Short mmCIF file of C-alpha atoms in Angstrom, two decimals:
data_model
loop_
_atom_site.label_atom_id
_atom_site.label_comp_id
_atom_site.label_asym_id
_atom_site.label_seq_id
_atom_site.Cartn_x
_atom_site.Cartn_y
_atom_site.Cartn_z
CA UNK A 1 -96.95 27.79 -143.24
CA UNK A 2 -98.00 24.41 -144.60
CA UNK A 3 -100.22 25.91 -147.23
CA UNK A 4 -97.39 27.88 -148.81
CA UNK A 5 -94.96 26.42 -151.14
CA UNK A 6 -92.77 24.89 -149.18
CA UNK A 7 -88.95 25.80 -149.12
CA UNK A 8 -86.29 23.27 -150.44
CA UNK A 9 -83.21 22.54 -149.24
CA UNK A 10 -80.31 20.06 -150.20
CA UNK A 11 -79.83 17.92 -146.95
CA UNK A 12 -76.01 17.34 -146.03
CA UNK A 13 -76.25 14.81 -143.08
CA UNK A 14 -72.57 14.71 -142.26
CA UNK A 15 -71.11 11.47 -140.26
CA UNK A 16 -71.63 11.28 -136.62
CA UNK A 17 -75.60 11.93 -137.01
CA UNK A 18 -76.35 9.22 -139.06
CA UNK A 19 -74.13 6.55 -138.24
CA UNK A 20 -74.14 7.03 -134.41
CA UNK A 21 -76.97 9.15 -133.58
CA UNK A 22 -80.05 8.27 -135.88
CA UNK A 23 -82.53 9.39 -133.64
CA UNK A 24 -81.51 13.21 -134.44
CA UNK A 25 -81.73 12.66 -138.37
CA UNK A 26 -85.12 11.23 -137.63
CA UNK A 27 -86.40 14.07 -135.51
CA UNK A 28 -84.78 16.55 -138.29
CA UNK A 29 -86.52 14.55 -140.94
CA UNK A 30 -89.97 14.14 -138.86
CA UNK A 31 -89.71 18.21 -138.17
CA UNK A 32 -89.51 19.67 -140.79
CA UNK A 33 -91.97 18.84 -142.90
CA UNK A 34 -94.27 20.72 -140.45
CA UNK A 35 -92.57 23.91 -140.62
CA UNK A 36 -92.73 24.02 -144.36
CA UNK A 37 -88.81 23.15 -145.51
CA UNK A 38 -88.81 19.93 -147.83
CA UNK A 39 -85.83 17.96 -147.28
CA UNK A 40 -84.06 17.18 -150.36
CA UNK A 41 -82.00 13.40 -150.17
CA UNK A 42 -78.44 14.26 -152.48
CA UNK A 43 -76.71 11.34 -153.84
CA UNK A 44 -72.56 11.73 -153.75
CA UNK A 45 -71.86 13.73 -150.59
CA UNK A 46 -69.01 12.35 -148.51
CA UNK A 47 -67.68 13.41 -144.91
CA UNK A 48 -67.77 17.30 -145.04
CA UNK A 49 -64.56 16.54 -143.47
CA UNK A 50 -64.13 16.97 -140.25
CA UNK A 51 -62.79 20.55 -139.21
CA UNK A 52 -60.79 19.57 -136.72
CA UNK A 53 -58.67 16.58 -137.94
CA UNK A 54 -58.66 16.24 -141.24
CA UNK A 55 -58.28 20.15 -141.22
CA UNK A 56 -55.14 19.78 -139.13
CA UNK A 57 -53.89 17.23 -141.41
CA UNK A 58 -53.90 19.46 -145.08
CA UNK A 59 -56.08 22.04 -145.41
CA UNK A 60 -55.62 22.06 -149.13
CA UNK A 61 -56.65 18.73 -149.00
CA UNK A 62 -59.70 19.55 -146.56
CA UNK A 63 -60.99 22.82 -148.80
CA UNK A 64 -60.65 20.34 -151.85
CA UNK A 65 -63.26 17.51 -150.40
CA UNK A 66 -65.86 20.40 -148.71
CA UNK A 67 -66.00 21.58 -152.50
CA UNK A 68 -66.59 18.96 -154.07
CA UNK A 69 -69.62 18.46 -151.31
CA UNK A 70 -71.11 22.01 -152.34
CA UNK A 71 -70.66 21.00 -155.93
CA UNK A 72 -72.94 18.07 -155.70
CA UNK A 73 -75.25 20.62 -153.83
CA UNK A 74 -74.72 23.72 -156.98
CA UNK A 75 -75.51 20.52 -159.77
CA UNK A 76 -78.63 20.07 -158.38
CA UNK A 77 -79.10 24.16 -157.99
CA UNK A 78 -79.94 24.14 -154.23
CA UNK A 79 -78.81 25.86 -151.08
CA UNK A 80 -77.43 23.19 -148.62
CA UNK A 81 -78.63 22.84 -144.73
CA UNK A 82 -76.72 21.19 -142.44
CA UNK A 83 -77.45 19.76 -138.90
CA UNK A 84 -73.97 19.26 -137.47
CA UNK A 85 -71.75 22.57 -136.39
CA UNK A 86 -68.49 20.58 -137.45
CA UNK A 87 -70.37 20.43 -140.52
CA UNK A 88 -71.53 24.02 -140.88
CA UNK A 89 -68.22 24.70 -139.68
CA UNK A 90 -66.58 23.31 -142.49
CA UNK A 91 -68.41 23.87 -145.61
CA UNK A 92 -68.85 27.33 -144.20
CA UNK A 93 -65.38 28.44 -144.02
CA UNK A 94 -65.10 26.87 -147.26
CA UNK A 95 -67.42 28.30 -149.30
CA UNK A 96 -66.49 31.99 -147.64
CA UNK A 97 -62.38 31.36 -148.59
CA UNK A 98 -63.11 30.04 -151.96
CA UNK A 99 -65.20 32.48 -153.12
CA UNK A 100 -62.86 35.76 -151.40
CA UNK A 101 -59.94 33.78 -153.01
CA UNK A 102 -59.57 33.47 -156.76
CA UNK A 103 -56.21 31.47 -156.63
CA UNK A 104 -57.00 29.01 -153.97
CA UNK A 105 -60.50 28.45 -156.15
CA UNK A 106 -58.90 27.72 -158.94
CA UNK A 107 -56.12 25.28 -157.62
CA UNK A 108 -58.91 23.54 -156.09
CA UNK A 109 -60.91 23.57 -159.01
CA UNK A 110 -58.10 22.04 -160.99
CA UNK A 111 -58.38 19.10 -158.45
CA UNK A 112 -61.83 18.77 -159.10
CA UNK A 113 -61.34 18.87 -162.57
CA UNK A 114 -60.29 15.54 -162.83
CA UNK A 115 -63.53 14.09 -161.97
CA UNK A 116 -65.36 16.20 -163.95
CA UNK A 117 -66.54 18.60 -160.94
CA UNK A 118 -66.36 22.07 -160.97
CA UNK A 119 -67.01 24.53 -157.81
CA UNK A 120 -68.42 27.36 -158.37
CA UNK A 121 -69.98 29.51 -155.23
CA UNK A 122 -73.24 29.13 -155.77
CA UNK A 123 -74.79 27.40 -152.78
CA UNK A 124 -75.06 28.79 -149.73
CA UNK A 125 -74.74 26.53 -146.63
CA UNK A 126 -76.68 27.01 -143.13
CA UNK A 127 -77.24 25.19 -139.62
CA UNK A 128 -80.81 23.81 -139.92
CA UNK A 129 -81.03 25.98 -136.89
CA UNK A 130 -80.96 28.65 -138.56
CA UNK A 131 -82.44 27.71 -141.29
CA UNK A 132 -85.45 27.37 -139.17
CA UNK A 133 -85.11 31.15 -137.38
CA UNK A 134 -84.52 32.52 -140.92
CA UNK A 135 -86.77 31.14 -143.43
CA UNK A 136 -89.44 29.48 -141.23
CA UNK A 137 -89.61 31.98 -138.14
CA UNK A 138 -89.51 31.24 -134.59
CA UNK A 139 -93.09 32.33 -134.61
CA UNK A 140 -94.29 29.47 -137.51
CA UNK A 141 -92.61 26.79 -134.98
CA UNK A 142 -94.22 28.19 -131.91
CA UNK A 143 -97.24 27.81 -134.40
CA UNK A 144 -96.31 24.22 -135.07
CA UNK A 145 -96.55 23.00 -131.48
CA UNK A 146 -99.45 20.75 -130.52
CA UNK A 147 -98.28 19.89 -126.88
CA UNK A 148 -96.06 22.90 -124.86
CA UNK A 149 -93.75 21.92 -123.17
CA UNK A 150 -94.40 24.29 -120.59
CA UNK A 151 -92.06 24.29 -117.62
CA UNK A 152 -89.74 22.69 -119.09
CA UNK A 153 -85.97 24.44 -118.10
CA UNK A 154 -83.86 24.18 -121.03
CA UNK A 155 -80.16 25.02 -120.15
CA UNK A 156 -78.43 25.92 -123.59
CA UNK A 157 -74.90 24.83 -125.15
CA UNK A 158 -74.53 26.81 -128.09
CA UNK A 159 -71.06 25.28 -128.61
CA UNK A 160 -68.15 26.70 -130.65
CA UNK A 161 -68.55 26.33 -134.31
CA UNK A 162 -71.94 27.42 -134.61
CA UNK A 163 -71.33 30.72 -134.03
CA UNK A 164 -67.39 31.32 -135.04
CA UNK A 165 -66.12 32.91 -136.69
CA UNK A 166 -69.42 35.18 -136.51
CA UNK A 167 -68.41 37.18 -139.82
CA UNK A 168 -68.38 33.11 -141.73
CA UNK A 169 -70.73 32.03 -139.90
CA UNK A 170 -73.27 35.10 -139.61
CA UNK A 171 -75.47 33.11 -137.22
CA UNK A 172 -75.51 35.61 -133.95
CA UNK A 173 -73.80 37.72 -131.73
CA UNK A 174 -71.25 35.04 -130.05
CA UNK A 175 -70.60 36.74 -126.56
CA UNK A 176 -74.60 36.95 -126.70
CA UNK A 177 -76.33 34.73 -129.03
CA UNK A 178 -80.20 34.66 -128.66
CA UNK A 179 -80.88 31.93 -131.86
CA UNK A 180 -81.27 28.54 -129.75
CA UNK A 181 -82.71 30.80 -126.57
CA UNK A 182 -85.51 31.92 -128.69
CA UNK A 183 -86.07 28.66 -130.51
CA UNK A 184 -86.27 27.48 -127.01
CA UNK A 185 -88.96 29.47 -125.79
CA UNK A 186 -90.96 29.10 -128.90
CA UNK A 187 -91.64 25.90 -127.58
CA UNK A 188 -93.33 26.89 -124.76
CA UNK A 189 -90.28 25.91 -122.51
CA UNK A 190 -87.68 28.23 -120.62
CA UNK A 191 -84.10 28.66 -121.86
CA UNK A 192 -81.57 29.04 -119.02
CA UNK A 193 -78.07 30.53 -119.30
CA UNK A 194 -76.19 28.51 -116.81
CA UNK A 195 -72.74 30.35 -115.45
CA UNK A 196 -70.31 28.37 -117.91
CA UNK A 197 -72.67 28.86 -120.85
CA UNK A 198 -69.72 29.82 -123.35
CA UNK A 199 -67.19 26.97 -122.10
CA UNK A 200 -66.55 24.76 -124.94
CA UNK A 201 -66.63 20.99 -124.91
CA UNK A 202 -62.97 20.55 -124.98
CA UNK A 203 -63.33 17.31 -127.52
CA UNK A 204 -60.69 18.74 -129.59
CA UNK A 205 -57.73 19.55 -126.76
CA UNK A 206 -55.61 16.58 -126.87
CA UNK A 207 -54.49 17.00 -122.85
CA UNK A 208 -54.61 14.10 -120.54
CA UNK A 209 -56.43 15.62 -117.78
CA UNK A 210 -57.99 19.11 -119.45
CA UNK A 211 -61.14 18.13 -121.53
CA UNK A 212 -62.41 16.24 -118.68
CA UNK A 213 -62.01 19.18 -116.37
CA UNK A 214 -63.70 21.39 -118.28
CA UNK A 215 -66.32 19.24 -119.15
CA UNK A 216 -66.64 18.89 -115.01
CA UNK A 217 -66.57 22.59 -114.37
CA UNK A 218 -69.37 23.18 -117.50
CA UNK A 219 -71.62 20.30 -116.24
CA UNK A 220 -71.25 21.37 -112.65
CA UNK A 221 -72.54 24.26 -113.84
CA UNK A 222 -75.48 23.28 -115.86
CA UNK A 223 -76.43 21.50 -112.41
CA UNK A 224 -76.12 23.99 -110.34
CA UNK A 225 -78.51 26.17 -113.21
CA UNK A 226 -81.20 23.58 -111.97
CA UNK A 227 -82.51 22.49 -115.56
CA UNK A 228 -84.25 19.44 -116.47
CA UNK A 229 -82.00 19.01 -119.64
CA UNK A 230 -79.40 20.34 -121.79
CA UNK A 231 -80.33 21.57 -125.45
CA UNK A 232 -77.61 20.55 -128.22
CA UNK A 233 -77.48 21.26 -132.15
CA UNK A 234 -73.91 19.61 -132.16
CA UNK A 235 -73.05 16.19 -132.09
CA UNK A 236 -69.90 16.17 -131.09
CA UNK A 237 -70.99 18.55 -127.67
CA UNK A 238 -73.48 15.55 -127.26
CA UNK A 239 -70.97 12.57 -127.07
CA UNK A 240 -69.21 14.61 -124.37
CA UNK A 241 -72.26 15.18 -122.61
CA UNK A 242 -74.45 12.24 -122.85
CA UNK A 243 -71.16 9.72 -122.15
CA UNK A 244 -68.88 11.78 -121.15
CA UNK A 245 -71.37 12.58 -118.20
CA UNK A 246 -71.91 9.39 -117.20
CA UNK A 247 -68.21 8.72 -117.36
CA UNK A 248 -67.62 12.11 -115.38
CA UNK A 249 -70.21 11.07 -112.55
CA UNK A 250 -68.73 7.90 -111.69
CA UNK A 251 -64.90 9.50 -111.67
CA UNK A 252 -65.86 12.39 -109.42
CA UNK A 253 -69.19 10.13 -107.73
CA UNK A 254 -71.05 13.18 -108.29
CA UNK A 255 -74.76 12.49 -108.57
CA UNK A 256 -75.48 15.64 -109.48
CA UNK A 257 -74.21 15.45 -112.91
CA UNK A 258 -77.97 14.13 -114.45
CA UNK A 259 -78.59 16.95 -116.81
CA UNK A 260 -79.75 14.77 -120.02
CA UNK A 261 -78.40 16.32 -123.40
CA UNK A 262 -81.38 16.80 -125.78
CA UNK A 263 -80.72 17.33 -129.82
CA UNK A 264 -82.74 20.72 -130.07
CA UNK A 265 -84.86 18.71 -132.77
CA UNK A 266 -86.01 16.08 -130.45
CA UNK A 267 -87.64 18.83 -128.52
CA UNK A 268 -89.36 20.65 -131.28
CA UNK A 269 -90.64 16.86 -132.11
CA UNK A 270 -91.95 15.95 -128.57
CA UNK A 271 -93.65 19.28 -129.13
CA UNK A 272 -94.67 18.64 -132.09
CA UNK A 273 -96.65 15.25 -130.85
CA UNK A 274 -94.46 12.77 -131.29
CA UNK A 275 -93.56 9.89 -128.72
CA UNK A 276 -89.87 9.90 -126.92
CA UNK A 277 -89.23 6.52 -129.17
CA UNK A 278 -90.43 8.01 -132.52
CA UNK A 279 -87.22 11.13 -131.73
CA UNK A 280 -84.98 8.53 -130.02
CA UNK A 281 -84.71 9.94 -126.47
CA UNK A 282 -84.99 6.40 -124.99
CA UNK A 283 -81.52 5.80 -126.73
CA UNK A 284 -79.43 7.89 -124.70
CA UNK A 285 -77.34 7.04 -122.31
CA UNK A 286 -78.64 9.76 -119.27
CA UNK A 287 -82.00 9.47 -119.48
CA UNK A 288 -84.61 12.45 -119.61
CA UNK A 289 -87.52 11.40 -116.95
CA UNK A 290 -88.75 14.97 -117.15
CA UNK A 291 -89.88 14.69 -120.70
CA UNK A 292 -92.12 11.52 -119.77
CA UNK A 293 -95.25 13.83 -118.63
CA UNK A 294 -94.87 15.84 -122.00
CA UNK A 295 -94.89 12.41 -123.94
CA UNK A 296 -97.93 11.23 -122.08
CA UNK A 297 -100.09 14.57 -122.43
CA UNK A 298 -102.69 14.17 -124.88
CA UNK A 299 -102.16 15.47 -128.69
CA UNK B 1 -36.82 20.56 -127.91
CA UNK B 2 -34.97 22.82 -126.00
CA UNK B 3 -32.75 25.32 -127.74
CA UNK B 4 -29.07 24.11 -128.58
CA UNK B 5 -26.93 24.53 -125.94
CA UNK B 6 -23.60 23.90 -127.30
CA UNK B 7 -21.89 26.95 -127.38
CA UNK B 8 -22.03 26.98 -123.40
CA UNK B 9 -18.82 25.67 -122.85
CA UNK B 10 -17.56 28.43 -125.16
CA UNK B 11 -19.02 31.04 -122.36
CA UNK B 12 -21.52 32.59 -125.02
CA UNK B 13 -24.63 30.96 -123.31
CA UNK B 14 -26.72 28.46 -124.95
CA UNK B 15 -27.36 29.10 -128.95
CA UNK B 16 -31.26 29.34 -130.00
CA UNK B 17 -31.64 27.85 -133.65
CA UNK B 18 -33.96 30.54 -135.47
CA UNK B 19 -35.66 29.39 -138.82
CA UNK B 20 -36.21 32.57 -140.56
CA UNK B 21 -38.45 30.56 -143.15
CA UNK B 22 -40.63 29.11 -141.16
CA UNK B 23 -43.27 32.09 -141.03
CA UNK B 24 -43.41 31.73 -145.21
CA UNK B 25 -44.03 27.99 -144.50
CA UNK B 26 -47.23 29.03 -142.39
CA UNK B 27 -47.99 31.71 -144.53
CA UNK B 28 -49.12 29.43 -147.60
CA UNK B 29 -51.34 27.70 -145.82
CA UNK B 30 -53.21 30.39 -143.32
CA UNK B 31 -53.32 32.26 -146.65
CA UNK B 32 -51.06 35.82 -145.98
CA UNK B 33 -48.66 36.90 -143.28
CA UNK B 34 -51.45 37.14 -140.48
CA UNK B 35 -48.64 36.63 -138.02
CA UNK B 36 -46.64 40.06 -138.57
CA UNK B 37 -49.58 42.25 -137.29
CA UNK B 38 -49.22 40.59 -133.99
CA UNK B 39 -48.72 43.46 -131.40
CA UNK B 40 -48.42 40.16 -128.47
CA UNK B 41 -51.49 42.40 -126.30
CA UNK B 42 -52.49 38.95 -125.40
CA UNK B 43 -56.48 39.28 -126.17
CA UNK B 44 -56.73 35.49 -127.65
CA UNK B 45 -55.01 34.53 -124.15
CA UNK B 46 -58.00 35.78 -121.69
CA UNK B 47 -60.62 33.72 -123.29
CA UNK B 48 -58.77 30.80 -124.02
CA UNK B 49 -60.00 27.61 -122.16
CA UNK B 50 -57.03 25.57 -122.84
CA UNK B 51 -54.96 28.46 -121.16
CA UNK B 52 -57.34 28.06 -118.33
CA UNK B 53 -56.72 24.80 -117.43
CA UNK B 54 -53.71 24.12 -119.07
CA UNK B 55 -51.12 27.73 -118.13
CA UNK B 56 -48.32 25.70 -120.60
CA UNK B 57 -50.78 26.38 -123.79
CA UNK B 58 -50.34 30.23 -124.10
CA UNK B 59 -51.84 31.64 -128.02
CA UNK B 60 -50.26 34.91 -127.34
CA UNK B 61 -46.55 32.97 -126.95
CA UNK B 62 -47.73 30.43 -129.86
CA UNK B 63 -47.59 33.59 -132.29
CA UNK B 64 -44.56 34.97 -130.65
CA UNK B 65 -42.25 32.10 -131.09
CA UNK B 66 -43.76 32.13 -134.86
CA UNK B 67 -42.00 35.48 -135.49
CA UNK B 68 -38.96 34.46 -133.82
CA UNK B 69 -38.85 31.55 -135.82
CA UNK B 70 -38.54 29.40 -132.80
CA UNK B 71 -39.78 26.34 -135.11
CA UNK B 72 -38.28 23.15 -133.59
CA UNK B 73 -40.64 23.88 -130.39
CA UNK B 74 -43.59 24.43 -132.21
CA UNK B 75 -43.61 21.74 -134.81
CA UNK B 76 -41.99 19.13 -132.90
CA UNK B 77 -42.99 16.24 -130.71
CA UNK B 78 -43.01 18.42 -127.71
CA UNK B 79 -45.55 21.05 -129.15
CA UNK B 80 -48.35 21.95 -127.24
CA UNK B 81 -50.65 23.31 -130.32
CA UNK B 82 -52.38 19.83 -129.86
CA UNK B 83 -53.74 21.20 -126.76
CA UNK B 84 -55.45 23.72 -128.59
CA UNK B 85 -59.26 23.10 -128.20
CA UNK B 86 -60.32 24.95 -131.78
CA UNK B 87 -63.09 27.01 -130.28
CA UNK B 88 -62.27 30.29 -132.00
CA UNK B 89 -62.49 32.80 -129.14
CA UNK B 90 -58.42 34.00 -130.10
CA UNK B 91 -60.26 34.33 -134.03
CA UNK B 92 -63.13 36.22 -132.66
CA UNK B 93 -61.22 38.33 -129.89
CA UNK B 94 -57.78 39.40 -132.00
CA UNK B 95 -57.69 43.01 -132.94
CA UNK B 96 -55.50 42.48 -135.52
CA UNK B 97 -57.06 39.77 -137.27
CA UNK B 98 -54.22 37.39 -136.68
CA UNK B 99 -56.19 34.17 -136.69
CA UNK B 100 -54.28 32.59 -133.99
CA UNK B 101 -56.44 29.42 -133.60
CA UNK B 102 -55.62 29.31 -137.72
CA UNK B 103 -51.88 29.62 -137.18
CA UNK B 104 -52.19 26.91 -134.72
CA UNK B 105 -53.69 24.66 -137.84
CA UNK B 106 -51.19 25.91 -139.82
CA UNK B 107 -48.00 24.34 -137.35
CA UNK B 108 -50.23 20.93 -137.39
CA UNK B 109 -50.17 20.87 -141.12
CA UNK B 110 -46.53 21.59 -140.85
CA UNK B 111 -46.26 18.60 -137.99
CA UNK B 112 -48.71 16.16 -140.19
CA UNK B 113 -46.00 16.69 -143.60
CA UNK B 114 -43.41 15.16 -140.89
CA UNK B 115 -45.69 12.50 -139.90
CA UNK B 116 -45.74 14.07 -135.99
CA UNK B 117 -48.96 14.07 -134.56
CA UNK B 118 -50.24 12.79 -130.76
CA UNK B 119 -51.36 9.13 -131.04
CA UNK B 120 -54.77 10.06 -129.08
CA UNK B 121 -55.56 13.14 -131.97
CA UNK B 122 -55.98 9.88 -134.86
CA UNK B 123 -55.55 12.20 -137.42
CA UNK B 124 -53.95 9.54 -139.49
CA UNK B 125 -56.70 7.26 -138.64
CA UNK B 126 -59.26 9.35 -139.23
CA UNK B 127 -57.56 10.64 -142.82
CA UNK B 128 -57.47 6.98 -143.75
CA UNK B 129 -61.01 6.37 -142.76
CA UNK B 130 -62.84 9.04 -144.69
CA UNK B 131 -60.48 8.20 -147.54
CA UNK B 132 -61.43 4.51 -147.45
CA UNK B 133 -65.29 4.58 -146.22
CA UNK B 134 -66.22 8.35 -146.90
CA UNK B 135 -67.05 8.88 -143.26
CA UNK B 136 -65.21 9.64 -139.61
CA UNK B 137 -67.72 6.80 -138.48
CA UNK B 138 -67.93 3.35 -139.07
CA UNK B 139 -71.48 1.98 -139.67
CA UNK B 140 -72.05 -0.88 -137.94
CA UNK B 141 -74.90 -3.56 -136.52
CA UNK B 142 -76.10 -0.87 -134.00
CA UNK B 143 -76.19 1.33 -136.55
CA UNK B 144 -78.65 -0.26 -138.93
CA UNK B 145 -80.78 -1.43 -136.10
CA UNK B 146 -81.53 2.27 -134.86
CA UNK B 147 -82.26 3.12 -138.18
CA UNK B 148 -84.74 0.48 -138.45
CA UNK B 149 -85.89 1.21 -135.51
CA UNK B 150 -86.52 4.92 -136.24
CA UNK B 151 -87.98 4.06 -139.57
CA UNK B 152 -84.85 5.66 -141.61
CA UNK B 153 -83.38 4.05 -144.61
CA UNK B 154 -80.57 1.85 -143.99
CA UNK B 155 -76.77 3.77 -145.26
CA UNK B 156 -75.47 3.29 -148.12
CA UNK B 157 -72.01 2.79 -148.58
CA UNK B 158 -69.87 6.13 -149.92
CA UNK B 159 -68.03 6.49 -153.13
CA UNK B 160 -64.80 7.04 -152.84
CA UNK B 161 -63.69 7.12 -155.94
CA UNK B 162 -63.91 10.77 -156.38
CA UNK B 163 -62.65 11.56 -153.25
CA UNK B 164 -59.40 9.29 -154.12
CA UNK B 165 -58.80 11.01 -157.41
CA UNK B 166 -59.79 14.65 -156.05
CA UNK B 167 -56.68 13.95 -153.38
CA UNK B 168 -53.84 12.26 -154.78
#
C-alpha cells in the first residue's frame, strides 16, 4: 500500500472529536498515513450540525449549513471523510436530498449565494470506517499491523447513524452489518456480538429514567458477552459509555459494568505500534488494563 | 392537552379539535405527504427502543394522530416526540416508506417555530452555540492541553460569519 499513490481525502473533523476527545483525531491522524489515505486539513468547515438538535430545530436551516460544509469540500475538488456518525449522518442525508431534490437545492443554494458559495453535488462523503474497508481493504490493515492483538475480545457497538438509513448511508446490511466485525478481526483480535448488539445509546430520548435504562440493559449485556472492551466509531455512543458507565456502576453498584469503550482507531494504532499515551487510552475515564500487555510487547 | 371537553354538559361527549392543515404543515418540511401511505401495521413500533422502555412513546400512534390532525397533542408541551431516540429502525422497518422517525422531526420543527422544546433537549442552546462559536462544544483549557499533549495543533477559532449570513 505505502508504495502506491496514496489516496486523498478532505478531512471533516466535526465537534465532539476534537474539542473533547483529541486522542481519537490523533489516532485517525497517526493511522492513516500507514494505510495509504493522506489526510487533507480544509480551512472553513463549521459544525456539520448536529443531526439531532439542530435538525429538530429547522431543517432548512440544518440542510443549508451541511452544504455549505460540502462546498468548502467540492472548492477544493475532494471527496470528504468523516470520523463521527452524527457527522456522516448529517452531511450524508444531505448530500443524498439535495442532489434527488432540484427545488430544495436551489432554495438552499440561493442561501448560499449570498456568501458567494454555491453547492453543487460533487463530493461524496464517507465514515473513515469505511473509507478504510473500501478504498484501503481490510486486508492492507491486517497488513499494516506490527503487534496483533491477539486475544483480544472486542464486543462491537455499531450504533445508529452509521448504518441508517442503509439506502443514504450504503455502509452495510443494518440487521447484520459485518464492516467494524471484520475491521476487528483484521487486527488479529476477536469481534463479539453481545445479546443487545443493535440497542442504541439512547443519548437522544429526552426521558427522565429511559436512556439510562437502556444504557443498563446494553452494558449489562456487553458484560455478560465477557469482552475486554467495547469498540466505538461514534462519539456520542462513547460519552454514554465511557461516563455514562461509570455513572451507571455507582447508581446500580454494579461492578460488573468495566467494559472500557475503545475508538476503533485507537486499536488499529496500538496495533499499529504505538503506545496507549501516543492514541490517548490513558485519558478515559474506565480504564482498559487489558491493552497494557499489547502496549508492552515488543514492535 | 387533552381534547376540549366543553360540549359535555350539552350531552354530545367531549369535542376533539381536528386541524385539517396540520399534515400540509409537516409535509413541507419531511418533503411530500409520507404520512397518507400509512396503513397503522405498526412495523416502526416492534423495534422501537423508546417504545420498549417507555409504552407512552408509540410511532405507529405518532403517525395516526398526524392524519387525524390531532395537532395540539403532538406539538404541544405535553408531546412525547422528545422521547424519540432518532435511531432509524421505524425509517428502516416501514413498508411504506413513511419515515416515521422524519415525521417525528418534522412536529419538533413545528414545536421549535413556537419556541416549545424540553429544557434538558438544549436545542436553543445548542442553535445559539454553533451560531456563535461554529461548534456544539466549547473548547476549553482541557482541551488545548490534550492536544498538546497528543502532539495536535491547537483549534482555531470558527468563522461565523458565513454561517450568520447563510441563516438569517
Amino acid at each position: 500500500m505505502t508504495d502506491a499513490e496514496p489516496k486523498k481525502f478532505a478531512f471533516f473533523p466535526g465537534c465532539l472529536i476534537p474539542v473533547r476527545y483529541p486522542q481519537m483525531e490523533a489516532a485517525i491522524r497517526k493511522t492513516l498515513p500507514k494505510l495509504g489515505v493522506e489526510i487533507v486539513d480544509l480551512p472553513g468547515f463549521t459544525c456539520c450540525p448536529d443531526p439531532i438538535y439542530f435538525k429538530s430545530y429547522d431543517k432548512l436551516a440544518w440542510l443549508t449549513v451541511a452544504a455549505r460544509n460540502l462546498a468548502v469540500a467540492e472548492e477544493a475538488g475532494l471527496n470528504l471523510f468523516t470520523i463521527c456518525s452524527g457527522c456522516t449522518a448529517t452531511l450524508s442525508e444531505t448530500y443524498q436530498q439535495l442532489n434527488a431534490n432540484k427545488n430544495l437545492k436551489e432554495e438552499v443554494n440561493q442561501r448560499l449565494a449570498r456568501v458567494g458559495k454555491e453547492y453543487r453535488g460533487t463530493s461524496t462523503v464517507r465514515h473513515v470506517a469505511t473509507v478504510i474497508r473500501d478504498e484501503v481493504g481490510v486486508e492492507a490493515v491486517a497488513a499494516s499491523v506490527v503487534r496483533p492483538l491477539e486475544d483480544l475480545r472486542v464486543a462491537i457497538h455499531y450504533g445508529c447513524h452509521l448504518l441508517k438509513p442503509s439506502h443514504i448511508m450504503k455502509v452495510d446490511d443494518p440487521d447484520d452489518p459485518h464492516i467494524l466485525d471484520d475491521l476487528v478481526a483484521a487486527l488479529g483480535a476477536t469481534p463479539v456480538r453481545h445479546d443487545e448488539w443493535i440497542l442504541c445509546c439512547g443519548k437522544a430520548c429526552k426521558h427522565e429514567e429511559a436512556p439510562s435504562e437502556m444504557m443498563y440493559e446494553l452494558l449489562k449485556s456487553v458484560a455478560a458477552a465477557e469482552a475486554d472492551v467495547l469498540g466505538v466509531v461514534c462519539p456520542s455512543c462513547f460519552t454514554e459509555f465511557d461516563l455514562g458507565q461509570l455513572r451507571l456502576a455507582r447508581q446500580h453498584d454494579d461492578e460488573s459494568l468495566k467494559t472500557p469503550a475503545v475508538y476503533y482507531f485507537q486499536l488499529l494504532g496500538l496495533a499499529q505500534g504505538l503506545t496507549l499515551e501516543e492514541v490517548g487510552l490513558h485519558r478515559h475515564k474506565v480504564k482498559a488494563p487489558a491493552l497494557e500487555k499489547y502496549a508492552a510487547a515488543a514492535v | 392537552m387533552s381534547p376540549k371537553k366543553n360540549n359535555e354538559k350539552k350531552g354530545r361527549g367531549p369535542t376533539v379539535t381536528l386541524d385539517f392543515e396540520f399534515k400540509k404543515r409537516l409535509e413541507k418540511i419531511v418533503d411530500g405527504a409520507l404520512v397518507n401511505y400509512c396503513y397503522q401495521c405498526g412495523a416502526c413500533v416492534g423495534d422501537c427502543p423508546s417504545t420498549r422502555y417507555v409504552p407512552e412513546f408509540n410511532p405507529r400512534e405518532i403517525m395516526l394522530k398526524v392524519l387525524y390532525g390531532f395537532a395540539e397533542e403532538l406539538v404541544g408541551p405535553a408531546s412525547p416526540v422528545w422521547y424519540c431516540t432518532n435511531c432509524y429502525n421505524c425509517y428502516e422497518r416501514c413498508p411504506q416508506n413513511v419515515k416515521p422517525v422524519e415525521i417525528i422531526i418534522a412536529i419538533k420543527n413545528l414545536m421549535a417555530r413556537r419556541g416549545i422544546y424540553p429544557e434538558k433537549a438544549q436545542v436553543g442552546d445548542l442553535v445559539e452555540m454553533v451560531l456563535e462559536t461554529g461548534r456544539t462544544a466549547p473548547v476549553t483549557a482541557m482541551t488545548k492541553k490534550l492536544r498538546e499533549e497528543l502532539g495536535l495543533p491547537p483549534l482555531e477559532a470558527v468563522d461565523t460569519d458565513e454561517l450568520k449570513k447563510i441563516l438569517e
